[in-house]
Tab-separated table of C-alpha atoms and ligand atoms in Angstrom:
chain	number	residue	atom	x	y	z
I	1	UNK	CA	50.251	-61.946	-56.084
I	2	UNK	CA	50.230	-60.678	-53.040
I	3	UNK	CA	53.119	-60.638	-50.219
I	4	UNK	CA	52.703	-58.454	-47.617
I	5	UNK	CA	54.008	-59.355	-44.474
I	6	UNK	CA	54.507	-57.415	-40.227
I	7	UNK	CA	57.580	-56.654	-39.868
I	8	UNK	CA	59.159	-55.593	-36.176
I	9	UNK	CA	62.077	-52.555	-37.152
I	10	UNK	CA	63.214	-51.350	-33.558
I	11	UNK	CA	63.152	-53.230	-30.005
I	12	UNK	CA	59.778	-51.277	-28.364
I	13	UNK	CA	58.404	-50.703	-31.798
I	14	UNK	CA	55.050	-51.813	-33.338
I	15	UNK	CA	54.155	-54.534	-35.961
I	16	UNK	CA	54.641	-52.891	-39.625
I	17	UNK	CA	52.390	-54.474	-42.233
I	18	UNK	CA	53.758	-53.642	-45.301
I	19	UNK	CA	54.728	-55.461	-49.383
I	20	UNK	CA	58.136	-57.600	-48.450
I	21	UNK	CA	59.917	-59.265	-51.349
I	22	UNK	CA	60.039	-63.311	-51.437
I	23	UNK	CA	62.989	-65.180	-52.568
I	24	UNK	CA	61.655	-68.290	-54.939
I	25	UNK	CA	62.310	-72.119	-53.238
I	26	UNK	CA	65.809	-73.308	-52.914
I	27	UNK	CA	67.236	-76.772	-53.341
I	28	UNK	CA	65.049	-78.155	-50.502
I	29	UNK	CA	62.424	-75.798	-49.967
I	30	UNK	CA	58.882	-75.346	-49.968
I	31	UNK	CA	56.599	-71.816	-50.784
I	32	UNK	CA	53.568	-71.875	-48.426
I	33	UNK	CA	50.796	-69.430	-48.886
I	34	UNK	CA	49.910	-69.201	-45.036
I	35	UNK	CA	46.334	-68.915	-44.577
I	36	UNK	CA	46.615	-68.516	-39.851
I	37	UNK	CA	48.965	-67.777	-37.425
I	38	UNK	CA	48.555	-67.793	-33.412
I	39	UNK	CA	49.125	-64.902	-31.350
I	40	UNK	CA	51.779	-66.606	-29.466
I	41	UNK	CA	53.406	-64.124	-26.520
I	42	UNK	CA	57.206	-65.146	-27.869
I	43	UNK	CA	57.130	-62.549	-30.584
I	44	UNK	CA	55.984	-59.918	-28.019
I	45	UNK	CA	59.112	-60.775	-26.688
I	46	UNK	CA	61.278	-60.030	-29.123
I	47	UNK	CA	59.272	-56.424	-29.731
I	48	UNK	CA	60.008	-55.873	-25.619
I	49	UNK	CA	63.624	-56.944	-26.039
I	50	UNK	CA	63.139	-59.459	-23.283
I	51	UNK	CA	64.096	-62.375	-25.956
I	52	UNK	CA	67.000	-60.799	-28.056
I	53	UNK	CA	66.280	-61.208	-31.969
I	54	UNK	CA	67.913	-60.274	-35.448
I	55	UNK	CA	65.980	-56.870	-36.655
I	56	UNK	CA	64.174	-56.012	-39.017
I	57	UNK	CA	62.396	-59.142	-38.604
I	58	UNK	CA	59.366	-61.179	-39.986
I	59	UNK	CA	57.242	-62.137	-36.916
I	60	UNK	CA	55.418	-65.828	-36.683
I	61	UNK	CA	56.307	-69.131	-35.606
I	62	UNK	CA	52.726	-70.599	-35.336
I	63	UNK	CA	51.117	-71.066	-38.450
I	64	UNK	CA	49.207	-73.509	-40.789
I	65	UNK	CA	48.812	-72.870	-44.654
I	66	UNK	CA	48.663	-74.629	-48.432
I	67	UNK	CA	52.068	-75.485	-49.626
I	68	UNK	CA	51.847	-73.528	-53.610
I	69	UNK	CA	55.539	-74.575	-54.934
I	70	UNK	CA	58.523	-76.517	-54.555
I	71	UNK	CA	62.323	-76.261	-55.191
I	72	UNK	CA	64.331	-78.947	-56.692
I	73	UNK	CA	64.532	-81.679	-54.632
I	74	UNK	CA	61.816	-81.436	-52.165
I	75	UNK	CA	60.053	-84.534	-51.201
I	76	UNK	CA	58.276	-84.382	-48.054
I	77	UNK	CA	55.078	-82.552	-49.582
I	78	UNK	CA	54.074	-81.275	-52.938
I	79	UNK	CA	52.132	-78.555	-54.079
I	80	UNK	CA	48.275	-78.201	-52.719
I	81	UNK	CA	48.960	-80.140	-50.018
I	82	UNK	CA	47.611	-78.202	-46.163
I	83	UNK	CA	50.648	-78.424	-43.417
I	84	UNK	CA	51.542	-77.170	-39.756
I	85	UNK	CA	54.404	-75.101	-40.081
I	86	UNK	CA	57.391	-75.985	-37.579
I	87	UNK	CA	59.900	-73.580	-36.130
I	88	UNK	CA	63.495	-74.152	-36.104
I	89	UNK	CA	63.361	-77.338	-38.196
I	90	UNK	CA	65.237	-80.280	-36.853
I	91	UNK	CA	67.996	-81.763	-39.046
I	92	UNK	CA	66.994	-85.333	-38.305
I	93	UNK	CA	70.634	-86.844	-38.376
I	94	UNK	CA	71.763	-85.306	-35.187
I	95	UNK	CA	72.098	-87.305	-31.649
I	96	UNK	CA	69.768	-85.311	-29.949
I	97	UNK	CA	67.243	-86.011	-33.605
I	98	UNK	CA	68.491	-89.775	-33.138
I	99	UNK	CA	67.088	-90.191	-30.076
I	100	UNK	CA	63.828	-88.468	-31.072
I	101	UNK	CA	64.091	-85.126	-28.995
I	102	UNK	CA	64.231	-82.906	-31.886
I	103	UNK	CA	63.198	-79.628	-30.037
I	104	UNK	CA	67.247	-79.976	-28.908
I	105	UNK	CA	68.280	-80.588	-32.416
I	106	UNK	CA	72.037	-79.753	-32.296
I	107	UNK	CA	71.893	-78.094	-36.369
I	108	UNK	CA	68.437	-76.136	-35.547
I	109	UNK	CA	68.970	-72.521	-34.651
I	110	UNK	CA	68.257	-72.408	-31.492
I	111	UNK	CA	69.092	-69.274	-31.076
I	112	UNK	CA	67.410	-69.234	-33.731
I	113	UNK	CA	65.518	-66.000	-35.119
I	114	UNK	CA	65.815	-65.611	-38.801
I	115	UNK	CA	69.407	-67.776	-39.597
I	116	UNK	CA	68.245	-68.197	-43.494
I	117	UNK	CA	65.216	-65.687	-44.975
I	118	UNK	CA	63.173	-65.026	-47.507
I	119	UNK	CA	62.487	-61.751	-46.884
I	120	UNK	CA	63.507	-58.746	-47.649
I	121	UNK	CA	61.911	-54.961	-47.568
I	122	UNK	CA	62.728	-50.897	-47.994
I	123	UNK	CA	66.063	-53.204	-49.909
I	124	UNK	CA	66.744	-54.875	-47.269
I	125	UNK	CA	67.540	-58.661	-45.762
I	126	UNK	CA	64.622	-59.237	-43.012
I	127	UNK	CA	65.235	-62.156	-40.449
I	128	UNK	CA	62.223	-64.587	-40.089
I	129	UNK	CA	61.065	-65.935	-36.609
I	130	UNK	CA	62.487	-69.345	-35.933
I	131	UNK	CA	63.409	-69.665	-39.871
I	132	UNK	CA	59.478	-69.588	-40.323
I	133	UNK	CA	57.916	-65.670	-40.450
I	134	UNK	CA	54.177	-66.722	-40.411
I	135	UNK	CA	52.999	-63.061	-40.199
I	136	UNK	CA	53.465	-63.502	-43.718
I	137	UNK	CA	50.964	-63.377	-47.164
I	138	UNK	CA	53.575	-66.222	-48.021
I	139	UNK	CA	56.862	-67.538	-47.041
I	140	UNK	CA	59.349	-69.748	-48.316
I	141	UNK	CA	61.034	-72.456	-45.741
I	142	UNK	CA	62.583	-75.842	-45.704
I	143	UNK	CA	60.790	-78.611	-46.569
I	144	UNK	CA	61.435	-79.589	-42.965
I	145	UNK	CA	59.157	-76.828	-41.214
I	146	UNK	CA	56.157	-78.856	-43.212
I	147	UNK	CA	54.243	-81.641	-41.860
I	148	UNK	CA	51.394	-82.463	-43.534
I	149	UNK	CA	48.078	-82.410	-42.710
I	150	UNK	CA	44.255	-83.443	-43.405
I	151	UNK	CA	42.164	-81.281	-45.503
I	152	UNK	CA	39.140	-81.176	-43.123
I	153	UNK	CA	41.523	-80.017	-39.898
I	154	UNK	CA	40.542	-76.173	-40.379
I	155	UNK	CA	43.524	-73.688	-40.288
I	156	UNK	CA	43.122	-72.160	-37.276
I	157	UNK	CA	43.596	-75.026	-35.394
I	158	UNK	CA	46.008	-76.037	-36.694
I	159	UNK	CA	48.081	-72.910	-36.577
I	160	UNK	CA	48.415	-73.724	-33.011
I	161	UNK	CA	49.774	-77.276	-33.620
I	162	UNK	CA	52.946	-75.156	-34.491
I	163	UNK	CA	53.538	-73.916	-31.360
I	164	UNK	CA	50.783	-73.522	-28.314
I	165	UNK	CA	49.317	-76.561	-27.803
I	166	UNK	CA	52.705	-78.464	-29.105
I	167	UNK	CA	54.322	-76.296	-26.146
I	168	UNK	CA	51.729	-76.960	-23.519
I	169	UNK	CA	50.974	-80.170	-24.362
I	170	UNK	CA	54.649	-81.466	-24.184
I	171	UNK	CA	55.296	-79.031	-20.676
I	172	UNK	CA	52.886	-81.735	-18.922
I	173	UNK	CA	53.142	-85.270	-21.015
I	174	UNK	CA	57.092	-85.425	-21.704
I	175	UNK	CA	58.457	-82.839	-19.813
I	176	UNK	CA	56.051	-82.621	-16.357
I	177	UNK	CA	55.860	-86.290	-16.698
I	178	UNK	CA	52.249	-86.339	-15.234
I	179	UNK	CA	50.819	-89.552	-14.628
I	180	UNK	CA	48.130	-91.177	-12.938
I	181	UNK	CA	47.106	-89.629	-9.918
I	182	UNK	CA	48.931	-86.925	-10.107
I	183	UNK	CA	48.397	-83.410	-9.102
I	184	UNK	CA	49.083	-80.471	-11.380
I	185	UNK	CA	49.573	-76.061	-10.904
I	186	UNK	CA	49.543	-74.590	-14.665
I	187	UNK	CA	50.467	-71.001	-12.939
I	188	UNK	CA	49.642	-69.040	-16.064
I	189	UNK	CA	46.973	-70.364	-17.957
I	190	UNK	CA	46.943	-68.452	-21.881
I	191	UNK	CA	46.922	-69.828	-24.910
I	192	UNK	CA	50.123	-72.168	-23.546
I	193	UNK	CA	49.499	-72.971	-19.864
I	194	UNK	CA	45.890	-73.841	-20.950
I	195	UNK	CA	47.645	-77.091	-23.108
I	196	UNK	CA	48.677	-78.245	-20.356
I	197	UNK	CA	45.863	-78.728	-18.387
I	198	UNK	CA	44.825	-80.814	-21.697
I	199	UNK	CA	47.742	-82.444	-21.130
I	200	UNK	CA	47.759	-82.918	-17.779
I	201	UNK	CA	44.432	-84.089	-17.868
I	202	UNK	CA	44.995	-86.651	-20.930
I	203	UNK	CA	47.864	-88.015	-18.819
I	204	UNK	CA	45.371	-89.092	-15.977
I	205	UNK	CA	45.864	-86.186	-13.347
I	206	UNK	CA	43.960	-86.389	-10.240
I	207	UNK	CA	43.817	-82.339	-10.172
I	208	UNK	CA	44.302	-79.888	-11.852
I	209	UNK	CA	44.691	-76.527	-10.346
I	210	UNK	CA	45.382	-73.548	-12.219
I	211	UNK	CA	46.409	-69.906	-11.061
I	212	UNK	CA	45.818	-67.085	-13.050
I	213	UNK	CA	45.117	-63.572	-12.105
I	214	UNK	CA	42.628	-62.848	-15.054
I	215	UNK	CA	38.833	-64.379	-14.750
I	216	UNK	CA	38.572	-65.508	-17.936
I	217	UNK	CA	41.405	-67.642	-18.372
I	218	UNK	CA	40.408	-68.972	-14.998
I	219	UNK	CA	37.046	-69.645	-16.278
I	220	UNK	CA	38.141	-71.034	-19.834
I	221	UNK	CA	40.868	-73.552	-17.591
I	222	UNK	CA	37.833	-75.534	-16.103
I	223	UNK	CA	36.374	-76.219	-20.004
I	224	UNK	CA	39.805	-77.066	-20.294
I	225	UNK	CA	40.100	-79.938	-17.629
I	226	UNK	CA	41.362	-77.844	-14.284
I	227	UNK	CA	39.583	-78.962	-11.542
I	228	UNK	CA	40.837	-75.682	-9.361
I	229	UNK	CA	41.707	-72.529	-10.406
I	230	UNK	CA	42.445	-69.403	-8.287
I	231	UNK	CA	43.768	-65.895	-8.994
I	232	UNK	CA	47.103	-66.447	-6.908
I	233	UNK	CA	49.903	-68.953	-5.940
I	234	UNK	CA	49.026	-67.959	-2.537
I	235	UNK	CA	45.784	-69.464	-2.765
I	236	UNK	CA	47.137	-72.477	-3.880
I	237	UNK	CA	49.577	-73.171	-1.554
I	238	UNK	CA	46.348	-72.127	0.209
I	239	UNK	CA	44.233	-74.903	-1.365
I	240	UNK	CA	47.124	-77.988	-2.068
I	241	UNK	CA	47.552	-77.752	1.414
I	242	UNK	CA	44.141	-78.204	2.459
I	243	UNK	CA	43.766	-81.216	-0.253
I	244	UNK	CA	47.003	-82.966	-0.232
I	245	UNK	CA	48.397	-82.667	3.658
I	246	UNK	CA	52.129	-82.802	3.173
I	247	UNK	CA	52.395	-83.914	-0.239
I	248	UNK	CA	51.514	-80.341	-2.479
I	249	UNK	CA	51.557	-81.043	-6.116
I	250	UNK	CA	53.570	-82.936	-7.844
I	251	UNK	CA	54.270	-81.040	-10.938
I	252	UNK	CA	54.107	-77.826	-10.807
I	253	UNK	CA	54.331	-75.667	-14.813
I	254	UNK	CA	55.109	-71.670	-15.207
I	255	UNK	CA	53.883	-70.292	-17.950
I	256	UNK	CA	52.901	-67.237	-17.268
I	257	UNK	CA	54.005	-64.622	-20.177
I	258	UNK	CA	56.747	-62.822	-18.763
I	259	UNK	CA	58.315	-64.725	-15.513
I	260	UNK	CA	61.029	-63.512	-12.914
I	261	UNK	CA	63.189	-65.282	-10.879
I	262	UNK	CA	60.464	-64.755	-7.685
I	263	UNK	CA	57.593	-65.780	-9.662
I	264	UNK	CA	59.979	-69.567	-9.952
I	265	UNK	CA	61.418	-69.699	-6.883
I	266	UNK	CA	57.284	-69.769	-5.419
I	267	UNK	CA	56.497	-72.329	-7.920
I	268	UNK	CA	58.954	-74.706	-7.078
I	269	UNK	CA	57.683	-74.202	-3.411
I	270	UNK	CA	54.257	-75.544	-4.647
I	271	UNK	CA	56.154	-78.914	-5.326
I	272	UNK	CA	56.696	-81.236	-2.254
I	273	UNK	CA	59.407	-84.081	-2.095
I	274	UNK	CA	60.519	-85.302	-5.461
I	275	UNK	CA	58.478	-82.714	-7.567
I	276	UNK	CA	59.606	-81.583	-10.250
I	277	UNK	CA	58.873	-77.883	-11.977
I	278	UNK	CA	59.173	-77.039	-15.678
I	279	UNK	CA	59.813	-73.822	-16.483
I	280	UNK	CA	57.829	-73.061	-19.817
I	281	UNK	CA	57.961	-68.960	-19.747
I	282	UNK	CA	59.876	-67.266	-20.956
I	283	UNK	CA	62.020	-64.885	-18.575
I	284	UNK	CA	63.918	-61.537	-19.686
I	285	UNK	CA	67.366	-62.433	-21.189
I	286	UNK	CA	68.836	-59.840	-18.732
I	287	UNK	CA	67.447	-61.378	-15.594
I	288	UNK	CA	69.823	-64.105	-14.137
I	289	UNK	CA	69.310	-64.020	-10.483
I	290	UNK	CA	66.897	-66.846	-8.554
I	291	UNK	CA	66.494	-66.600	-4.839
I	292	UNK	CA	65.811	-70.042	-3.829
I	293	UNK	CA	66.774	-71.623	-0.954
I	294	UNK	CA	69.117	-74.689	-2.495
I	295	UNK	CA	69.578	-76.238	1.361
I	296	UNK	CA	65.864	-77.273	1.036
I	297	UNK	CA	65.913	-78.109	-2.647
I	298	UNK	CA	68.302	-80.644	-2.448
I	299	UNK	CA	66.740	-82.238	0.421
I	300	UNK	CA	63.784	-82.933	-1.857
I	301	UNK	CA	64.731	-84.313	-4.472
I	302	UNK	CA	63.169	-81.647	-6.877
I	303	UNK	CA	63.570	-81.125	-10.493
I	304	UNK	CA	63.522	-77.887	-12.520
I	305	UNK	CA	63.018	-78.123	-16.083
I	306	UNK	CA	63.538	-76.324	-18.860
I	307	UNK	CA	60.858	-76.481	-21.773
I	308	UNK	CA	61.878	-75.809	-25.581
I	309	UNK	CA	58.664	-76.654	-27.079
I	310	UNK	CA	57.539	-79.108	-24.892
I	311	UNK	CA	59.942	-81.707	-25.360
I	312	UNK	CA	57.779	-82.932	-28.225
I	313	UNK	CA	59.269	-84.917	-31.166
I	314	UNK	CA	56.864	-82.847	-33.841
I	315	UNK	CA	57.050	-85.410	-36.175
I	316	UNK	CA	56.013	-88.084	-34.079
I	317	UNK	CA	53.683	-85.426	-31.907
I	318	UNK	CA	51.860	-83.014	-34.274
I	319	UNK	CA	50.349	-86.143	-36.507
I	320	UNK	CA	49.700	-87.797	-32.464
I	321	UNK	CA	47.326	-84.226	-31.842
I	322	UNK	CA	45.820	-84.650	-34.777
I	323	UNK	CA	43.963	-87.910	-33.970
I	324	UNK	CA	42.896	-86.889	-30.672
I	325	UNK	CA	41.574	-83.736	-31.538
I	326	UNK	CA	39.432	-85.672	-34.229
I	327	UNK	CA	38.451	-87.843	-31.110
I	328	UNK	CA	37.389	-85.248	-28.783
I	329	UNK	CA	39.993	-85.815	-26.510
I	330	UNK	CA	41.570	-82.349	-27.284
I	331	UNK	CA	40.593	-79.231	-28.016
I	332	UNK	CA	41.989	-76.933	-30.215
I	333	UNK	CA	38.741	-75.009	-32.273
I	334	UNK	CA	37.608	-73.742	-28.335
I	335	UNK	CA	41.221	-72.192	-27.739
I	336	UNK	CA	40.494	-69.173	-30.136
I	337	UNK	CA	38.656	-66.323	-28.539
I	338	UNK	CA	39.907	-64.045	-31.402
I	339	UNK	CA	40.617	-63.483	-35.310
I	340	UNK	CA	42.092	-60.862	-36.923
I	341	UNK	CA	43.441	-59.379	-40.312
I	342	UNK	CA	47.327	-58.836	-40.522
I	343	UNK	CA	46.786	-55.657	-40.491
I	344	UNK	CA	44.891	-55.587	-36.979
I	345	UNK	CA	48.098	-57.649	-35.596
I	346	UNK	CA	49.071	-54.735	-33.540
I	347	UNK	CA	45.427	-55.081	-32.027
I	348	UNK	CA	45.736	-58.374	-31.357
I	349	UNK	CA	48.881	-58.508	-29.012
I	350	UNK	CA	47.129	-54.854	-27.507
I	351	UNK	CA	43.883	-57.783	-26.451
I	352	UNK	CA	46.659	-60.527	-25.618
I	353	UNK	CA	47.744	-57.603	-22.735
I	354	UNK	CA	45.032	-56.697	-21.464
I	355	UNK	CA	43.865	-60.457	-20.787
I	356	UNK	CA	40.981	-60.936	-23.704
I	357	UNK	CA	42.146	-64.072	-25.771
I	358	UNK	CA	42.868	-67.486	-24.383
I	359	UNK	CA	44.301	-67.582	-28.362
I	360	UNK	CA	44.000	-64.459	-31.139
I	361	UNK	CA	44.933	-66.400	-34.259
I	362	UNK	CA	45.649	-64.119	-37.590
I	363	UNK	CA	43.787	-65.552	-40.900
I	364	UNK	CA	45.375	-64.179	-43.794
I	365	UNK	CA	43.086	-63.531	-47.119
I	366	UNK	CA	44.191	-65.464	-50.281
A	1	NAD	N1	59.439	-72.393	-24.008
A	1	NAD	C1	59.138	-72.719	-24.884
A	1	NAD	O1	59.322	-73.353	-25.969
A	1	NAD	C2	57.752	-71.202	-25.439
A	1	NAD	C3	56.985	-72.021	-26.243
A	1	NAD	C4	56.110	-70.774	-26.669
A	1	NAD	C5	55.664	-69.887	-25.663
A	1	NAD	N2	56.731	-69.746	-24.624
A	1	NAD	C6	56.519	-69.005	-23.729
A	1	NAD	O2	55.580	-69.157	-22.484
A	1	NAD	C7	54.814	-67.933	-22.288
A	1	NAD	C8	53.259	-67.990	-22.224
A	1	NAD	O3	53.151	-67.550	-23.695
A	1	NAD	P1	51.091	-67.382	-23.712
A	1	NAD	O4	51.350	-67.462	-25.286
A	1	NAD	O5	50.231	-68.716	-23.091
A	1	NAD	O6	50.434	-66.156	-22.905
A	1	NAD	P2	49.490	-65.205	-22.480
A	1	NAD	O7	49.950	-63.720	-22.436
A	1	NAD	O8	48.465	-65.897	-23.592
A	1	NAD	O9	49.260	-66.664	-21.452
A	1	NAD	C9	50.352	-65.875	-20.164
A	1	NAD	C10	49.116	-66.080	-19.304
A	1	NAD	O10	49.672	-66.039	-17.586
A	1	NAD	C11	48.832	-65.165	-16.821
A	1	NAD	N3	49.436	-64.261	-15.899
A	1	NAD	C12	50.413	-62.989	-16.050
A	1	NAD	N4	51.128	-63.161	-14.924
A	1	NAD	C13	50.305	-63.713	-13.591
A	1	NAD	C14	50.543	-64.343	-12.489
A	1	NAD	N5	52.063	-63.183	-12.150
A	1	NAD	N6	50.296	-65.090	-11.935
A	1	NAD	C15	49.296	-66.373	-12.875
A	1	NAD	N7	49.152	-65.840	-13.899
A	1	NAD	C16	49.648	-64.715	-14.437
A	1	NAD	C17	47.767	-64.078	-17.575
A	1	NAD	O11	46.870	-63.665	-17.672
A	1	NAD	C18	47.707	-64.944	-19.003
A	1	NAD	O12	46.769	-66.212	-18.468
A	1	NAD	C19	55.479	-66.563	-22.749
A	1	NAD	O13	56.826	-66.684	-21.971
A	1	NAD	C20	55.438	-67.555	-24.288
A	1	NAD	O14	57.250	-66.452	-24.374
A	1	NAD	C21	58.031	-70.387	-24.285
A	2	ZN	ZN1	55.143	-69.799	-29.185
A	3	ZN	ZN1	69.459	-82.098	-35.569
């Protein structure tokens, strides 16, 4: 049984693809043959050090596959089931899970990379991203990580429900509270941001303005529902001032690859009085400053909101998104620009950086 994984051994290193040892599934755990895993920018933050992670680390938190075996006491899934994998699995019984806010589970590994790991390599334990580690032929995860899906949903499309789609969708629909007639700006329309466009469109938005310096992303955004696409925040400000005098956007979502206090402040200025700003992007952990007119912020009653997993409740929203996909309200296959083998994963990230991909996906061999 081949089992290789892409491991990060040092900050600013490359992913090295090599054989790994995998523990057998224990009580409540399942062995999953990973079939597809998306190349999310968050894994790159582990590489750059912008996001502190334990090392060595098996990457990947956006995956789908087939259950091959189950440990003692597993009831949610059975061998042969097709599943979407959920990172930082919620416990289901803490206060926040009880409120349907499983993304904020108080018992999940929120800080979370690799609290539990089935992997070892070169004679040492290797952490698993988000308690998943989907940059691997196989992984062993809690059954709480698995959401069963119908077998006709392609694995590559399904993998994106593990992060990009849920996070982007939820940023608009839940955290941004987009409603009919709202004007929305999405700053950064990559794999995650373009799903905020899809969420805003489904929620009944009026204007959906995308800001992205890459022309390919702007063109793509329009096929996903953006009404306008511009290259800079300055152009978006000009456009909104012209189209919505005195009002600007109702909701702004920041989903650039690497954020900063400066970009965030500019994004806050895109919404009018009462507007909501959602920060999906990861800002380097060492960055702590935001230069914002607090006087203006208070007296315009704006809301600034973080984003963990789009504010979704995975057990409700993953099946909901599959239904929307089936009925053609949500595009998934069209999100995938390029596919790669595991051996080509560094090329996949090079293509993310050069702006070539809306989303790159690694397809794992049998
Ligand atoms: N909060 C969460 O739960 C969560 C989950 C997933 C991803 N993320 C984060 O979301 C961000 C986006 O992830 P992704 O996978 O979509 O990345 P991506 O690289 O696919 O997309 C980023 C996009 O931002 C654009 N961009 C770069 N600089 C810009 C600028 N100054 N103005 C406008 N656009 C700009 C790029 O051209 C690209 O299209 C990352 O920081 C990632 O870590 C957060
Ligand atoms: Zn992600
Ligand atoms: Zn919980």
